[in-house]
Coordinates of C-alpha atoms and ligand atoms in Angstrom, one line a residue:
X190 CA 106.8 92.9 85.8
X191 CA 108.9 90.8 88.5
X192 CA 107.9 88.2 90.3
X193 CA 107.5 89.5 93.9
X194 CA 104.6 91.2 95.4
X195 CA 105.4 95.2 95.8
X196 CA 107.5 95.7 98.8
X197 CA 106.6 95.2 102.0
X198 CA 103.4 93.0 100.4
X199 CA 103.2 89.4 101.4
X200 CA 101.7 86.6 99.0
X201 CA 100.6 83.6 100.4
X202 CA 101.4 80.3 98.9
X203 CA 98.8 77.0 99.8
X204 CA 101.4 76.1 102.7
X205 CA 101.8 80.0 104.0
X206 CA 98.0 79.8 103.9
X207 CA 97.7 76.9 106.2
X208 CA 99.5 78.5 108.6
X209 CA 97.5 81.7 108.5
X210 CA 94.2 79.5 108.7
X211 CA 95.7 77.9 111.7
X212 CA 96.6 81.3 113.2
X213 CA 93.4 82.9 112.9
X214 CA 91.3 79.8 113.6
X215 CA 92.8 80.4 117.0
X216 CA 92.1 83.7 117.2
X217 CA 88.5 83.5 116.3
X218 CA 88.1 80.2 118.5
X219 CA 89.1 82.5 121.6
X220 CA 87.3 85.3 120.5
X221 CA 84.3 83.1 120.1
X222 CA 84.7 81.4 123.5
X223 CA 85.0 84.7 125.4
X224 CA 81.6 86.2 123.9
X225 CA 83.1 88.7 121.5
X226 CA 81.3 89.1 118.4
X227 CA 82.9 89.1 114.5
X228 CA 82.6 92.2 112.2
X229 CA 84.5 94.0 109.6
X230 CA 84.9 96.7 107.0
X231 CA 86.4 97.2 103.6
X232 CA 90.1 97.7 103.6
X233 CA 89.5 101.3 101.9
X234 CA 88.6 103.6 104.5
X235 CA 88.2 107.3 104.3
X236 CA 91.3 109.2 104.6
X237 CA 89.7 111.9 106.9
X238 CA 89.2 109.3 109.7
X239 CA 93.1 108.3 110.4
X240 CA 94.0 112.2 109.9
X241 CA 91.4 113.3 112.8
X242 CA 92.0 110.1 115.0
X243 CA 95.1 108.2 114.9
X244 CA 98.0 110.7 115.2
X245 CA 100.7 111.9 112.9
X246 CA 102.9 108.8 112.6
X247 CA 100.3 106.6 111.2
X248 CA 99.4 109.7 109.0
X249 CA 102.7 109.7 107.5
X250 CA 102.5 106.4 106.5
X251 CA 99.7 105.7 105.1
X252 CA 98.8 104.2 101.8
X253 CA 96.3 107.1 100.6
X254 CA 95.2 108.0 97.2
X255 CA 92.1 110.0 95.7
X256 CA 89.9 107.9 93.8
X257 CA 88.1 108.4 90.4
X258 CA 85.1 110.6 92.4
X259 CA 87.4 113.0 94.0
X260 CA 87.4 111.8 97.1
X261 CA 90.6 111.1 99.5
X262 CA 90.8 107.8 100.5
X263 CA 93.6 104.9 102.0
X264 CA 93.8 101.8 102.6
X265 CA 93.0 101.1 106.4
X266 CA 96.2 101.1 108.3
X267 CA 94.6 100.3 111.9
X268 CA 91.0 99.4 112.8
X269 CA 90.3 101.1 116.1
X270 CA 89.3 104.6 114.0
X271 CA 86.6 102.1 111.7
X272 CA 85.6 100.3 114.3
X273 CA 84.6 103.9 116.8
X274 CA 82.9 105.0 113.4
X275 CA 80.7 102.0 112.9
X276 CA 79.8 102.3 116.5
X277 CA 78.8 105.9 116.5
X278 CA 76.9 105.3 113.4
X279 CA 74.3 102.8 115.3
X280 CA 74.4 105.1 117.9
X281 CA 72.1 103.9 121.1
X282 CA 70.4 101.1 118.5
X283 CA 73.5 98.6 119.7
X284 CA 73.3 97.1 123.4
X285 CA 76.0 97.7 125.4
X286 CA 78.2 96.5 126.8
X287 CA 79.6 95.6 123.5
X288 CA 82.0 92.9 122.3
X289 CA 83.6 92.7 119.1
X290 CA 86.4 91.3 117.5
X291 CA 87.7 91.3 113.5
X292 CA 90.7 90.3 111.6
X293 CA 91.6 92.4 109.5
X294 CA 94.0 93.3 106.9
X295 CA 96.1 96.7 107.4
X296 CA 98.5 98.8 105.4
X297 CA 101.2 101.1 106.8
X298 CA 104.2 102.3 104.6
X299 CA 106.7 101.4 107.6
X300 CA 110.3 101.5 107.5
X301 CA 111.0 97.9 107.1
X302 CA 112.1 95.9 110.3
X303 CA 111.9 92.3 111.8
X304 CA 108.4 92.1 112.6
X305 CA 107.0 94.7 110.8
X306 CA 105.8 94.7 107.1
X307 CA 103.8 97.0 105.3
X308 CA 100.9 94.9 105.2
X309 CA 99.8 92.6 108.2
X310 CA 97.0 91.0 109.9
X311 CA 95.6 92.3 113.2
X312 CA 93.1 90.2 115.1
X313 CA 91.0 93.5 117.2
X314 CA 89.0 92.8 120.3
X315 CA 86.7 95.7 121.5
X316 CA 85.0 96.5 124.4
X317 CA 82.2 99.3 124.7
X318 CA 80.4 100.6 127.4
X319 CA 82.4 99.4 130.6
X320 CA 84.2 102.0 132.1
X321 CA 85.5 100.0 134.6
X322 CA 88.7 98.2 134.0
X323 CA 86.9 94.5 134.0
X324 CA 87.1 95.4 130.0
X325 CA 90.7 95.6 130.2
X326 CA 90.8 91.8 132.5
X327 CA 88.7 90.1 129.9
X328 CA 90.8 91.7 127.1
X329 CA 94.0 90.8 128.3
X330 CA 92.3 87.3 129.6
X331 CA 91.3 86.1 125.8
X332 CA 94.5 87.2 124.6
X333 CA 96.5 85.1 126.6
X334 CA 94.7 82.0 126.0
X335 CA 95.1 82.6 122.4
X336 CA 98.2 82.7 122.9
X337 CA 98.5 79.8 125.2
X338 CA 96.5 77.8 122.4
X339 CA 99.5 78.6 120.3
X340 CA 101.8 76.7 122.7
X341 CA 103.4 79.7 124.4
X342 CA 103.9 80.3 128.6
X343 CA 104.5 83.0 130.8
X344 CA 107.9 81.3 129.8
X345 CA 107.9 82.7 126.9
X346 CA 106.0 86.2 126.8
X347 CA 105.3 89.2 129.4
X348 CA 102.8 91.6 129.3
X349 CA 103.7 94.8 130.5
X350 CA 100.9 97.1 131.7
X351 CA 100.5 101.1 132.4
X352 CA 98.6 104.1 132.7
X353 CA 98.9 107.1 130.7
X354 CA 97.7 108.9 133.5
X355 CA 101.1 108.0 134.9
X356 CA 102.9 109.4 133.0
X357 CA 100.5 112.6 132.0
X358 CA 101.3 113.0 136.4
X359 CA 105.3 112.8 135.5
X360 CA 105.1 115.0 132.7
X361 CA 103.0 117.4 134.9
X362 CA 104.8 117.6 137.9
X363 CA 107.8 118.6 135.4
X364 CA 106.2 121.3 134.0
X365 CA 105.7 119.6 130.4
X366 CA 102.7 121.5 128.9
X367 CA 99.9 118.9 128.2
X368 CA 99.6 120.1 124.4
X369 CA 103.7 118.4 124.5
X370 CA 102.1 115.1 125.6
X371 CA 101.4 113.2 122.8
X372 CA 104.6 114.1 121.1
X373 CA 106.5 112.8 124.2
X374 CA 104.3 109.7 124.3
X375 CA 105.0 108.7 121.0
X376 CA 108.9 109.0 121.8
X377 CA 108.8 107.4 124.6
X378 CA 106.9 104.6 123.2
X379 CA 110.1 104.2 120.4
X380 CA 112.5 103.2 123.8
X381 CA 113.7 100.1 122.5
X382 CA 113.2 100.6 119.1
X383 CA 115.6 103.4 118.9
X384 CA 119.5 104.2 120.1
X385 CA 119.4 106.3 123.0
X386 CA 120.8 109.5 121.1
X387 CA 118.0 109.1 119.2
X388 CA 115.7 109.6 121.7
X389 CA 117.7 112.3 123.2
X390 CA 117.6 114.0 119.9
X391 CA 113.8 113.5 119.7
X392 CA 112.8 114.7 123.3
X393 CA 114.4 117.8 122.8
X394 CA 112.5 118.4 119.3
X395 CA 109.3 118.1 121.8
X396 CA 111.4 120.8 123.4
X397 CA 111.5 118.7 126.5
X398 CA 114.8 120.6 128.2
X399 CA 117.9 118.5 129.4
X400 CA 117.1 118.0 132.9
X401 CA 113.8 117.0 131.9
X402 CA 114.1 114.2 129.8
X403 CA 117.1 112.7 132.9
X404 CA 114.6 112.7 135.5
X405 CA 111.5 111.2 132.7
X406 CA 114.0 108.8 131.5
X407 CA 114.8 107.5 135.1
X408 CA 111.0 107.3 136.0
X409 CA 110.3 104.7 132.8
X410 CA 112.5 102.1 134.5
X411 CA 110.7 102.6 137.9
X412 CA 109.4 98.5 138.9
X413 CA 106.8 99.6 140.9
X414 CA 103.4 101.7 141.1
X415 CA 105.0 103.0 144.8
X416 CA 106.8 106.2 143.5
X417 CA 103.9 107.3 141.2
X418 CA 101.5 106.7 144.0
X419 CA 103.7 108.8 145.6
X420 CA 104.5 112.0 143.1
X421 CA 100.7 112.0 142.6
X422 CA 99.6 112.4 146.3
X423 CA 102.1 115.1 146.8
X424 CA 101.3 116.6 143.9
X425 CA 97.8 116.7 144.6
X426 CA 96.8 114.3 141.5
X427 CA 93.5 112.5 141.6
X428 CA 94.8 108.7 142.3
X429 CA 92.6 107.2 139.8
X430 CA 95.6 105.9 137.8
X431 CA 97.3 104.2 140.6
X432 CA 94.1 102.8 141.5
X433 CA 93.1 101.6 138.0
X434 CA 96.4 99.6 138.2
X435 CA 95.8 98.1 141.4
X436 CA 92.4 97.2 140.8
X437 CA 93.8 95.6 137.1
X438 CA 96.0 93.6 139.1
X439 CA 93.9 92.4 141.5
X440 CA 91.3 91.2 138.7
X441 CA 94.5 89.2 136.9
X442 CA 95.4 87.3 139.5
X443 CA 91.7 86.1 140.1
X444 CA 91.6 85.6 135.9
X445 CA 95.1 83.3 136.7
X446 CA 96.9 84.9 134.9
X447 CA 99.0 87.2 136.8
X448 CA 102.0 85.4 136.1
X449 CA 102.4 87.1 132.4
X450 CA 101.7 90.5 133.6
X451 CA 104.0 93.2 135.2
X452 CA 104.2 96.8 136.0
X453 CA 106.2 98.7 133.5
X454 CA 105.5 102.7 133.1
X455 CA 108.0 102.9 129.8
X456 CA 104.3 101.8 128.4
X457 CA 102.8 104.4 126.9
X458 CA 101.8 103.6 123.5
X459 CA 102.1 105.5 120.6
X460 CA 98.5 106.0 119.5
X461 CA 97.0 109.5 120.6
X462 CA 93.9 108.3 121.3
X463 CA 94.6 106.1 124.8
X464 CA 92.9 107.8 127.8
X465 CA 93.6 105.2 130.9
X466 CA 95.3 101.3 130.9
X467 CA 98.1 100.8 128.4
X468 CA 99.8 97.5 127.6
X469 CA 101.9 95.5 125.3
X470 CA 103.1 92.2 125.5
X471 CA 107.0 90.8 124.3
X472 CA 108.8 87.9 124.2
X473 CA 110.6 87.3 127.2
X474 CA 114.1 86.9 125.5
X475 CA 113.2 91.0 124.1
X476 CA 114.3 89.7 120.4
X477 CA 111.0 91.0 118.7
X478 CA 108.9 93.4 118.8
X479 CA 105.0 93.8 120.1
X480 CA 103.1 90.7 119.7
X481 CA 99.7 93.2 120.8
X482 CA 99.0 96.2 122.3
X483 CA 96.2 98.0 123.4
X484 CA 94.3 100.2 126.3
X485 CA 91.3 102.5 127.4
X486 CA 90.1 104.8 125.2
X487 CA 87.7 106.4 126.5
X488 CA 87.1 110.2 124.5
X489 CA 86.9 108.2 121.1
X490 CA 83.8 107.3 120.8
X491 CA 82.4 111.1 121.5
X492 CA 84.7 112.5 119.2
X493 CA 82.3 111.0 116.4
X494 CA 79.4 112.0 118.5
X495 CA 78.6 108.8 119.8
X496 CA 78.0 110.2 123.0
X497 CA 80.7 109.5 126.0
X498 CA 81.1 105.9 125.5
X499 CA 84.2 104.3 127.6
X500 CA 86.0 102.0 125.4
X501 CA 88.8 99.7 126.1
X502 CA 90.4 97.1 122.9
X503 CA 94.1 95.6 121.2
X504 CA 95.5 94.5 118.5
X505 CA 97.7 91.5 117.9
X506 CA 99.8 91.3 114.6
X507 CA 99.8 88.2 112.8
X508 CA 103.5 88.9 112.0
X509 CA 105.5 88.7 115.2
X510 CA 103.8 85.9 117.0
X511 CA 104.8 83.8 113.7
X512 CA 108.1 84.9 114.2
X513 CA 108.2 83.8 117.7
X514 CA 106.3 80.8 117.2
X515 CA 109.2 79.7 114.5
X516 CA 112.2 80.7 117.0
X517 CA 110.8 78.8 119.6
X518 CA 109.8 75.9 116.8
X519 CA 106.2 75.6 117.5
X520 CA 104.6 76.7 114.0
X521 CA 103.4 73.1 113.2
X522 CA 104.2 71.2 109.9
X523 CA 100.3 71.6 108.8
X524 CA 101.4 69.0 105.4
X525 CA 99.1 69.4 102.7
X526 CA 96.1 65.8 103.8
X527 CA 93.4 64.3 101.5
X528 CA 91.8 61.0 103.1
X529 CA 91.1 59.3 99.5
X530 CA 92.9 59.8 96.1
X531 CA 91.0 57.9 93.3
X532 CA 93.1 56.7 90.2
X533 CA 91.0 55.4 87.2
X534 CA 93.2 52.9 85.3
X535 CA 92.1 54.8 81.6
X536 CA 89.4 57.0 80.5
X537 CA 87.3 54.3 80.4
X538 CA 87.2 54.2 84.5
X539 CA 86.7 57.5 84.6
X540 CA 82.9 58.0 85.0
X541 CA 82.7 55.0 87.5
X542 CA 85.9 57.4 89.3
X543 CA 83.9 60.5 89.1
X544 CA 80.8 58.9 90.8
X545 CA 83.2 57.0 94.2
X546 CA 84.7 60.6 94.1
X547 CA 81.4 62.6 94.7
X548 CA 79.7 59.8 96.8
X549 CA 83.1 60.3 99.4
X550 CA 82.9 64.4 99.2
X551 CA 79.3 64.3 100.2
X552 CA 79.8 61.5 102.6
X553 CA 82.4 64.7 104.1
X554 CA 86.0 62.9 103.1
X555 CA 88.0 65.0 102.1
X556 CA 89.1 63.3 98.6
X557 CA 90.8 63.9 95.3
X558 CA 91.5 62.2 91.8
X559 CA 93.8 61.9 89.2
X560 CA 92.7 64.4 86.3
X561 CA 95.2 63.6 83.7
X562 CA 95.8 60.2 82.6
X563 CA 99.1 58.4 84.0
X564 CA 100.9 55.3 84.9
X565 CA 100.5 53.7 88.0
X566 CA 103.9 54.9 89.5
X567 CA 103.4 58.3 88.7
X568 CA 99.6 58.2 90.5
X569 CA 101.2 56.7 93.4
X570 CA 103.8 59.7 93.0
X571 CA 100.8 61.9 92.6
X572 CA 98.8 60.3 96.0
X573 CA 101.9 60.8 98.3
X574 CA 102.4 64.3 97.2
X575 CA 98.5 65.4 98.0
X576 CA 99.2 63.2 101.5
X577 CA 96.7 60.4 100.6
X578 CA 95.9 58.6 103.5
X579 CA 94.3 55.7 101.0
X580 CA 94.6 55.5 97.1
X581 CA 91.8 54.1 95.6
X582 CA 92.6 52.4 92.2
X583 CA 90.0 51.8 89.7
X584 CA 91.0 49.0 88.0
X585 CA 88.9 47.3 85.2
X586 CA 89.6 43.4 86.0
X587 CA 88.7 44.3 89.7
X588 CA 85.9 46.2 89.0
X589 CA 84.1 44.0 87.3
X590 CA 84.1 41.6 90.0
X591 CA 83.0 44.5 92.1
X592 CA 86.4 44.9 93.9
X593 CA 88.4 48.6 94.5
X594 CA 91.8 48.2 95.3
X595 CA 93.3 50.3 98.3
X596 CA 96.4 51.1 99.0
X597 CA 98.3 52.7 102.0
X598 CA 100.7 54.8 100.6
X599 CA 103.0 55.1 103.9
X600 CA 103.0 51.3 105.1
X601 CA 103.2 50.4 101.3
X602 CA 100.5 47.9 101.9
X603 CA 97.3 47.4 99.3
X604 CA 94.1 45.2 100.0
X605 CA 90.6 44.1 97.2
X606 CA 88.0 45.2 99.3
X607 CA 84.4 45.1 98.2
X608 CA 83.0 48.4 96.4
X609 CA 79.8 47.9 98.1
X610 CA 81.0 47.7 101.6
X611 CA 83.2 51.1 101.0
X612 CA 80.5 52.8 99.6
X613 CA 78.9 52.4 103.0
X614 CA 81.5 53.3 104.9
X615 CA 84.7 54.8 103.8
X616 CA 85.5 55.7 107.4
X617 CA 86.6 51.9 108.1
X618 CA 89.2 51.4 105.7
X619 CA 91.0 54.7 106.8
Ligands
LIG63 P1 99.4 98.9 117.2 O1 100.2 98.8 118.4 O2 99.7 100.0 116.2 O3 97.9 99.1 117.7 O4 99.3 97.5 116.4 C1 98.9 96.4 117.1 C2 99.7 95.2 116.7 O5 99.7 95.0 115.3 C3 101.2 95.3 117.0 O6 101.5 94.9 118.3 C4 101.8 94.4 116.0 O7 101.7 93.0 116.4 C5 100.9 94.6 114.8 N1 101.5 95.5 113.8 C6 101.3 96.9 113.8 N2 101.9 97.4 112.7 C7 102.5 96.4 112.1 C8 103.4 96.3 110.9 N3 103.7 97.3 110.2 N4 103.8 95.0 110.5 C9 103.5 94.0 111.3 N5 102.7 94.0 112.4 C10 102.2 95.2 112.8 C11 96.8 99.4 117.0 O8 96.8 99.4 115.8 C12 95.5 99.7 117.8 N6 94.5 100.1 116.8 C13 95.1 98.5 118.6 C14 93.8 98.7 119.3 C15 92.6 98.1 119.1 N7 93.7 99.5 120.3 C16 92.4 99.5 120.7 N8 91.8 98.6 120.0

């Protein structure tokens, strides 16, 4: 037995929790404030689900085991696939259009990198029922301010916003068979990730020939919608892409924030199951990977028998934007705070300690006290270290005159004040 967590697992120490409370506080806040609604799922999903619905990457990774019934199961290494399942199951019974959100916990066996862990967080916002691409405003609008809550700018991060049908156009008009698609997607979504002869190597396992993957590679770093619009009309493509886009852009600006968004058709994603609007947002400087991604997915739903239902969501790791935040050093200090710290002088002040203690908590102060017996200077040691705002001492001279003493640990100050008068309220003498 070592002391480490199994690779690519995290623990999470009292301080590494605060930070993760933090985190998520502000994801739920925005969530919240935008009208999504919380669910969730256990971690152990059926294995069939990701095999049928999220693609042969995520498949090969996947933390998947048969358990003591026979039956194949994983750990749940996304939560789109969950989250279409739990819709279908209701069927018409849920009013749409729907908004969820969830943080959840997910397990890929990934090849370790910066940003990427075999176990992470992901905050997922969901949208049913709007097939227009107002879902994919709204989605990208409580994202943002999440974000902004963090402390971050359009300084700071981008995101960068696309159509498969763009790209489904390109790969057309080159003769790429559609049933080739999704393998190409997935390697164009590893530009970045990858060396070029990488890629090279991988295009041409699609079977994509040479001349091919030139004029694909010089379409991904097009800036503008303009020569799609273009290779569509003449092509005779229906426009609705191109369209979408505009129409997304439009809606962004009115939202405010079109100042973190941009054009960018290397954005594919890597997930199978994206239909329409893709997008993924990145640090500015390009030193880390996604923060989230998402898109339209609009065939999901159906595929459990849910009917057509027009879907659009993301997910946004907990992993990179705390990597970002600590480059750019806004992950706050979030030191451990109690507003009282109670130190009997013996065991004989104990029950009269036990008593101010409880009276505090219910009273809603957050307040602590010394459980094994100790000199004065190592209670004082003891306050500072739990970040006492006040230490009450319970000492028996004072006491009996009715007196507590208080200290304040940081201007090294202590005052008698009246046990009667703190008992009704503690608030003052903070
Ligand atoms: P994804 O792009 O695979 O999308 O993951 C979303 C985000 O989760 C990433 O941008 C990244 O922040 C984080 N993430 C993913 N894998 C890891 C990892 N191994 N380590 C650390 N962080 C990671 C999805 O999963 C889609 N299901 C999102 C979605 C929801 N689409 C529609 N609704």
């Amino acid at each position: 037995m070592q002391g480490s967590p199994p690779r690519g697992m995290r623990d999470f120490y009292p301080e590494q929790m605060r930070i993760q409370n933090w985190l998520f506080s502000h994801w739920r806040e925005s969530a919240h404030r935008y009208g999504f609604e919380e669910y969730n799922s256990s971690v152990v999903e059926q294995e069939e689900l990701f095999v049928l619905k999220s693609g042969e990457e995520i498949v090969s990774q996947l933390f998947n085991f048969e358990d003591k019934g026979g039956r194949r199961v994983t750990l749940r290494p996304e939560m789109t696939p969950t989250f279409a399942r739990m819709i279908a199951a209701k069927g018409g019974a849920l009013a749409k259009p729907l908004k969820w959100f969830s943080v959840a916990q997910c397990f890929r066996y990934e090849r370790m990198s910066r940003g990427r862990k075999r176990e992470h967080y992901q905050w997922n916002l969901d949208v049913v029922g709007v097939p227009e691409v107002t879902a994919e405003a709204e989605l990208l609008a409580v994202a943002l301010d999440a974000l902004e809550g963090l402390g971050l700018t359009a300084k700071d991060v981008a995101v960068r916003i696309s159509h498969r049908g763009l790209m489904g156009a390109v790969l057309e008009a080159l003769g790429v068979p559609p049933e080739r698609w999704a393998g190409v997607f997935g390697v164009i979504d590893k530009r970045g990730k990858e060396s070029e002869g990488q890629l090279w190597k991988l295009m041409e396992a699609q079977e994509v020939p040479e001349t091919t993957i030139r004029t694909l590679f010089s379409m991904l770093d097009e800036k503008t919608i303009d020569p799609f619009s273009a290779l569509l009309e003449e092509k005779g493509l229906s426009t609705e892409p191109v369209e979408d886009l505009r129409t997304l852009f439009g809606y962004l600006e009115a939202y405010g924030i079109q100042e973190y968004c941009e054009f960018a058709p290397s954005i594919v994603r890597g997930l199978p199951y994206y239909t329409g609007i893709v997008f993924e947002c990145f640090d500015r400087g390009g030193k880390f990977r996604a923060v989230f991604g998402g898109g339209r997915y609009d065939n999901l739903l159906e595929r459990f028998g849910a009917g057509a239902l027009p879907s659009a969501g993301l997910g946004f790791g907990d992993v990179v934007i705390q990597e970002i935040l600590q480059d750019k050093g806004l992950l706050p200090g979030l030191p451990r705070r109690v507003d009282f710290f109670l130190v009997p002088y013996s065991r004989d002040e104990r029950g009269q300690a036990f008593r101010t203690v409880q009276h505090l908590r219910k009273k809603g102060f957050c307040s602590d006290l010394m459980l094994n017996a100790k000199k004065l200077k190592g209670a004082l040691r003891e306050g500072a270290r739990l970040g006492a705002k006040r230490v009450v001492l319970l000492l028996p001279e004072e006491l009996e005159q009715g007196l507590l003493v208080l200290r304040d640990l940081e201007a090294g100050e202590e005052e008698r004040i009246a046990e009667r008068e703190f008992l009704a309220d503690p608030g003052r003498f903070l």
